[in-house]
Amino acid sequence: MNSSATSIDVAAAEDHLMRFLSVEGVTGQEAAIAAAVSDALQKAGVPASAIRFDEVNKRIPVPTETGNLIVDLPGTRPGPRLLFSTHLDTVPLCAGAKPRREGDRIVSDGTTALGGDNRTGCAILVVLAETLLKHNLPHPPITLLFTVREESGLHGARELDPADLGGAVMCINVDGQDPNDLIVGAVGQENWDVEIRGKASHAGVAPERGISATLVGAVALAEAKREGWFGKVVKPDGRGTSNVGIFGGKDGKAAGDATNVVTDYVSIKGEARSPTSAFATAIAKGFENAFQKARNEVKDHEGEMAVMSFTHIPSYPPFNLDEGSPVVQRATRAMTMLGLKPNYLFSNGGLDANWLDKHGVPTVTIGAGQAEIHTIKEYVNLPEFATGCRLALLLATIED
């Protein structure tokens, strides 16, 4: 085992984690946690001149307090630049979290989620910088990236300017639980959105004069289910998943105003995921065809149909690294040196790694003890967190 793997101050690492868990920073509101991370890095010896923010918040299409936090650590030995990444934000359910230790876990008070996703990653990257500097460990040039708005669409990683990464050749993303798990690929996602404009009429006096947008939507979703496009999707030319997430009216309100009025407007939003972009698009088009068929079936007494607009756009691209790729080999070697048994995974959820890979930096994702994420039962497994710290340090210091 590399001697640097034993240099982690576990108590200090846990202190960093507890501190970060207590700082609120739900998605889009990362300024406070970014300041806490920046302060911790400076106290660890990182000069303020090495810490900067980019301007992705000016490009993200929804309000975002700050840009991505980027830290440049000069190498103490030659070698290609490494990138370590994590995200600053938590899901809204973490607002007001009150972390407390319970045995070998950190838990919340049971009224909120905890925020281990991804305060564990924030703590590990700070511990990594702190340990490298404290022990003067040899390492190549390293960039640390703390992204914003991961939880609400991977926006920080998506809008990132790759030039800000300093030419990093590979990335280790910290965003998971079991340190034995190594995520080497993930599905891509396509979002679809349909607006249906029907025609209102009195539902008791003259229902035949109306065009029910609600009915068009319901028939369309039933048709999509019949054709095998809903839920788990398996076709001869691909596989994936889909979901209908929102069925409502204007401005987030209910579809319709009263039971005695034929509903004249419905907005429906959904997603399609697949290991290939082409099949994610095929799923979205399957829904589009279903909505078109439903539109043709629902008419008023004069044969008039609803007006419908259906759009679909990529949300993030899929990726899948070969086990022989340099970053997977580096991670495998480090995990084996720590006595871990690499379990190569392909994720059905999107990660910052999807966009980092798209930006030209092959990325694997490692675990750091976060468990039951996005629920009030969330906790951090502290032994797994400590192992994640050791793994990150070893990944930064092993010889190429």
PDB file of N, CA and C in Angstrom, residues 85-130:
ATOM      1  N   SER A  85     -13.408  16.134  -9.001  1.00  0.00           N
ATOM      2  CA  SER A  85     -14.632  16.932  -9.037  1.00  0.00           C
ATOM      3  C   SER A  85     -15.656  16.431  -8.031  1.00  0.00           C
ATOM      4  N   THR A  86     -16.564  17.319  -7.690  1.00  0.00           N
ATOM      5  CA  THR A  86     -17.729  17.001  -6.863  1.00  0.00           C
ATOM      6  C   THR A  86     -18.715  18.143  -7.055  1.00  0.00           C
ATOM      7  N   HIS A  87     -19.893  18.051  -6.460  1.00  0.00           N
ATOM      8  CA  HIS A  87     -20.833  19.169  -6.601  1.00  0.00           C
ATOM      9  C   HIS A  87     -21.161  19.782  -5.248  1.00  0.00           C
ATOM     10  N   LEU A  88     -21.398  21.087  -5.264  1.00  0.00           N
ATOM     11  CA  LEU A  88     -21.645  21.855  -4.045  1.00  0.00           C
ATOM     12  C   LEU A  88     -23.080  21.736  -3.545  1.00  0.00           C
ATOM     13  N   ASP A  89     -24.026  21.559  -4.439  1.00  0.00           N
ATOM     14  CA  ASP A  89     -25.437  21.693  -4.082  1.00  0.00           C
ATOM     15  C   ASP A  89     -26.028  20.421  -3.501  1.00  0.00           C
ATOM     16  N   THR A  90     -27.141  20.600  -2.808  1.00  0.00           N
ATOM     17  CA  THR A  90     -27.954  19.488  -2.312  1.00  0.00           C
ATOM     18  C   THR A  90     -29.365  19.643  -2.870  1.00  0.00           C
ATOM     19  N   VAL A  91     -30.175  18.598  -2.722  1.00  0.00           N
ATOM     20  CA  VAL A  91     -31.585  18.698  -3.095  1.00  0.00           C
ATOM     21  C   VAL A  91     -32.311  19.565  -2.070  1.00  0.00           C
ATOM     22  N   PRO A  92     -33.440  20.183  -2.443  1.00  0.00           N
ATOM     23  CA  PRO A  92     -34.161  21.060  -1.516  1.00  0.00           C
ATOM     24  C   PRO A  92     -34.570  20.395  -0.209  1.00  0.00           C
ATOM     25  N   LEU A  93     -34.758  19.074  -0.205  1.00  0.00           N
ATOM     26  CA  LEU A  93     -35.158  18.373   1.012  1.00  0.00           C
ATOM     27  C   LEU A  93     -34.107  18.486   2.117  1.00  0.00           C
ATOM     28  N   CYS A  94     -32.906  18.924   1.767  1.00  0.00           N
ATOM     29  CA  CYS A  94     -31.832  19.065   2.756  1.00  0.00           C
ATOM     30  C   CYS A  94     -31.860  20.409   3.473  1.00  0.00           C
ATOM     31  N   ALA A  95     -32.710  21.332   3.051  1.00  0.00           N
ATOM     32  CA  ALA A  95     -32.750  22.659   3.675  1.00  0.00           C
ATOM     33  C   ALA A  95     -33.030  22.536   5.173  1.00  0.00           C
ATOM     34  N   GLY A  96     -32.197  23.194   5.957  1.00  0.00           N
ATOM     35  CA  GLY A  96     -32.367  23.171   7.403  1.00  0.00           C
ATOM     36  C   GLY A  96     -31.838  21.936   8.095  1.00  0.00           C
ATOM     37  N   ALA A  97     -31.013  21.159   7.416  1.00  0.00           N
ATOM     38  CA  ALA A  97     -30.494  19.923   7.995  1.00  0.00           C
ATOM     39  C   ALA A  97     -29.685  20.201   9.266  1.00  0.00           C
ATOM     40  N   LYS A  98     -29.852  19.328  10.243  1.00  0.00           N
ATOM     41  CA  LYS A  98     -29.117  19.417  11.506  1.00  0.00           C
ATOM     42  C   LYS A  98     -28.373  18.095  11.706  1.00  0.00           C
ATOM     43  N   PRO A  99     -27.121  18.036  11.242  1.00  0.00           N
ATOM     44  CA  PRO A  99     -26.377  16.775  11.325  1.00  0.00           C
ATOM     45  C   PRO A  99     -25.968  16.442  12.756  1.00  0.00           C
ATOM     46  N   ARG A 100     -25.976  15.161  13.056  1.00  0.00           N
ATOM     47  CA  ARG A 100     -25.478  14.692  14.358  1.00  0.00           C
ATOM     48  C   ARG A 100     -24.877  13.308  14.164  1.00  0.00           C
ATOM     49  N   ARG A 101     -23.914  13.017  15.013  1.00  0.00           N
ATOM     50  CA  ARG A 101     -23.257  11.711  14.915  1.00  0.00           C
ATOM     51  C   ARG A 101     -24.041  10.679  15.705  1.00  0.00           C
ATOM     52  N   GLU A 102     -24.165   9.499  15.115  1.00  0.00           N
ATOM     53  CA  GLU A 102     -24.863   8.392  15.760  1.00  0.00           C
ATOM     54  C   GLU A 102     -24.058   7.122  15.471  1.00  0.00           C
ATOM     55  N   GLY A 103     -23.163   6.770  16.384  1.00  0.00           N
ATOM     56  CA  GLY A 103     -22.277   5.634  16.152  1.00  0.00           C
ATOM     57  C   GLY A 103     -21.321   5.927  15.016  1.00  0.00           C
ATOM     58  N   ASP A 104     -21.257   5.060  14.036  1.00  0.00           N
ATOM     59  CA  ASP A 104     -20.371   5.263  12.896  1.00  0.00           C
ATOM     60  C   ASP A 104     -21.108   5.886  11.721  1.00  0.00           C
ATOM     61  N   ARG A 105     -22.176   6.636  12.042  1.00  0.00           N
ATOM     62  CA  ARG A 105     -22.936   7.345  11.016  1.00  0.00           C
ATOM     63  C   ARG A 105     -23.129   8.799  11.405  1.00  0.00           C
ATOM     64  N   ILE A 106     -23.324   9.628  10.398  1.00  0.00           N
ATOM     65  CA  ILE A 106     -23.860  10.963  10.602  1.00  0.00           C
ATOM     66  C   ILE A 106     -25.266  10.956  10.027  1.00  0.00           C
ATOM     67  N   VAL A 107     -26.224  11.421  10.809  1.00  0.00           N
ATOM     68  CA  VAL A 107     -27.626  11.405  10.409  1.00  0.00           C
ATOM     69  C   VAL A 107     -28.218  12.800  10.593  1.00  0.00           C
ATOM     70  N   SER A 108     -29.421  13.001  10.069  1.00  0.00           N
ATOM     71  CA  SER A 108     -30.147  14.249  10.307  1.00  0.00           C
ATOM     72  C   SER A 108     -31.094  14.035  11.481  1.00  0.00           C
ATOM     73  N   ASP A 109     -31.896  15.052  11.786  1.00  0.00           N
ATOM     74  CA  ASP A 109     -32.857  14.899  12.885  1.00  0.00           C
ATOM     75  C   ASP A 109     -34.135  14.195  12.448  1.00  0.00           C
ATOM     76  N   GLY A 110     -34.182  13.729  11.210  1.00  0.00           N
ATOM     77  CA  GLY A 110     -35.341  12.987  10.735  1.00  0.00           C
ATOM     78  C   GLY A 110     -36.419  13.832  10.092  1.00  0.00           C
ATOM     79  N   THR A 111     -36.237  15.141  10.046  1.00  0.00           N
ATOM     80  CA  THR A 111     -37.230  16.008   9.404  1.00  0.00           C
ATOM     81  C   THR A 111     -36.777  16.484   8.028  1.00  0.00           C
ATOM     82  N   THR A 112     -35.497  16.315   7.736  1.00  0.00           N
ATOM     83  CA  THR A 112     -34.952  16.704   6.436  1.00  0.00           C
ATOM     84  C   THR A 112     -34.011  15.605   5.957  1.00  0.00           C
ATOM     85  N   ALA A 113     -33.629  15.688   4.694  1.00  0.00           N
ATOM     86  CA  ALA A 113     -32.500  14.874   4.248  1.00  0.00           C
ATOM     87  C   ALA A 113     -31.225  15.481   4.836  1.00  0.00           C
ATOM     88  N   LEU A 114     -30.110  14.788   4.673  1.00  0.00           N
ATOM     89  CA  LEU A 114     -28.879  15.195   5.350  1.00  0.00           C
ATOM     90  C   LEU A 114     -27.976  16.075   4.485  1.00  0.00           C
ATOM     91  N   GLY A 115     -27.814  15.703   3.224  1.00  0.00           N
ATOM     92  CA  GLY A 115     -26.908  16.449   2.366  1.00  0.00           C
ATOM     93  C   GLY A 115     -25.562  15.770   2.168  1.00  0.00           C
ATOM     94  N   GLY A 116     -25.456  14.499   2.572  1.00  0.00           N
ATOM     95  CA  GLY A 116     -24.232  13.764   2.300  1.00  0.00           C
ATOM     96  C   GLY A 116     -23.934  13.733   0.813  1.00  0.00           C
ATOM     97  N   ASP A 117     -24.974  13.827   0.013  1.00  0.00           N
ATOM     98  CA  ASP A 117     -24.895  14.009  -1.428  1.00  0.00           C
ATOM     99  C   ASP A 117     -25.035  15.505  -1.703  1.00  0.00           C
ATOM    100  N   ASN A 118     -23.949  16.349  -1.750  1.00  0.00           N
ATOM    101  CA  ASN A 118     -22.644  15.782  -1.911  1.00  0.00           C
ATOM    102  C   ASN A 118     -21.627  16.492  -1.019  1.00  0.00           C
ATOM    103  N   ARG A 119     -22.009  16.691   0.230  1.00  0.00           N
ATOM    104  CA  ARG A 119     -21.042  17.259   1.170  1.00  0.00           C
ATOM    105  C   ARG A 119     -19.887  16.292   1.439  1.00  0.00           C
ATOM    106  N   THR A 120     -20.131  14.979   1.240  1.00  0.00           N
ATOM    107  CA  THR A 120     -19.019  14.035   1.379  1.00  0.00           C
ATOM    108  C   THR A 120     -17.942  14.356   0.341  1.00  0.00           C
ATOM    109  N   GLY A 121     -18.364  14.659  -0.875  1.00  0.00           N
ATOM    110  CA  GLY A 121     -17.410  14.997  -1.919  1.00  0.00           C
ATOM    111  C   GLY A 121     -16.666  16.290  -1.614  1.00  0.00           C
ATOM    112  N   CYS A 122     -17.396  17.304  -1.121  1.00  0.00           N
ATOM    113  CA  CYS A 122     -16.747  18.570  -0.756  1.00  0.00           C
ATOM    114  C   CYS A 122     -15.673  18.343   0.298  1.00  0.00           C
ATOM    115  N   ALA A 123     -16.016  17.546   1.320  1.00  0.00           N
ATOM    116  CA  ALA A 123     -15.056  17.280   2.389  1.00  0.00           C
ATOM    117  C   ALA A 123     -13.844  16.521   1.869  1.00  0.00           C
ATOM    118  N   ILE A 124     -14.062  15.546   1.011  1.00  0.00           N
ATOM    119  CA  ILE A 124     -12.947  14.740   0.511  1.00  0.00           C
ATOM    120  C   ILE A 124     -11.987  15.576  -0.325  1.00  0.00           C
ATOM    121  N   LEU A 125     -12.483  16.464  -1.147  1.00  0.00           N
ATOM    122  CA  LEU A 125     -11.579  17.285  -1.940  1.00  0.00           C
ATOM    123  C   LEU A 125     -10.787  18.253  -1.062  1.00  0.00           C
ATOM    124  N   VAL A 126     -11.416  18.771  -0.009  1.00  0.00           N
ATOM    125  CA  VAL A 126     -10.687  19.627   0.926  1.00  0.00           C
ATOM    126  C   VAL A 126      -9.634  18.818   1.682  1.00  0.00           C
ATOM    127  N   VAL A 127     -10.002  17.617   2.137  1.00  0.00           N
ATOM    128  CA  VAL A 127      -9.057  16.743   2.826  1.00  0.00           C
ATOM    129  C   VAL A 127      -7.891  16.396   1.909  1.00  0.00           C
ATOM    130  N   LEU A 128      -8.182  16.167   0.633  1.00  0.00           N
ATOM    131  CA  LEU A 128      -7.133  15.849  -0.320  1.00  0.00           C
ATOM    132  C   LEU A 128      -6.110  16.981  -0.394  1.00  0.00           C
ATOM    133  N   ALA A 129      -6.575  18.213  -0.589  1.00  0.00           N
ATOM    134  CA  ALA A 129      -5.659  19.353  -0.665  1.00  0.00           C
ATOM    135  C   ALA A 129      -4.904  19.530   0.647  1.00  0.00           C
ATOM    136  N   GLU A 130      -5.617  19.429   1.741  1.00  0.00           N
ATOM    137  CA  GLU A 130      -5.010  19.611   3.056  1.00  0.00           C
ATOM    138  C   GLU A 130      -3.902  18.590   3.313  1.00  0.00           C
TER     139      GLU A 130
END
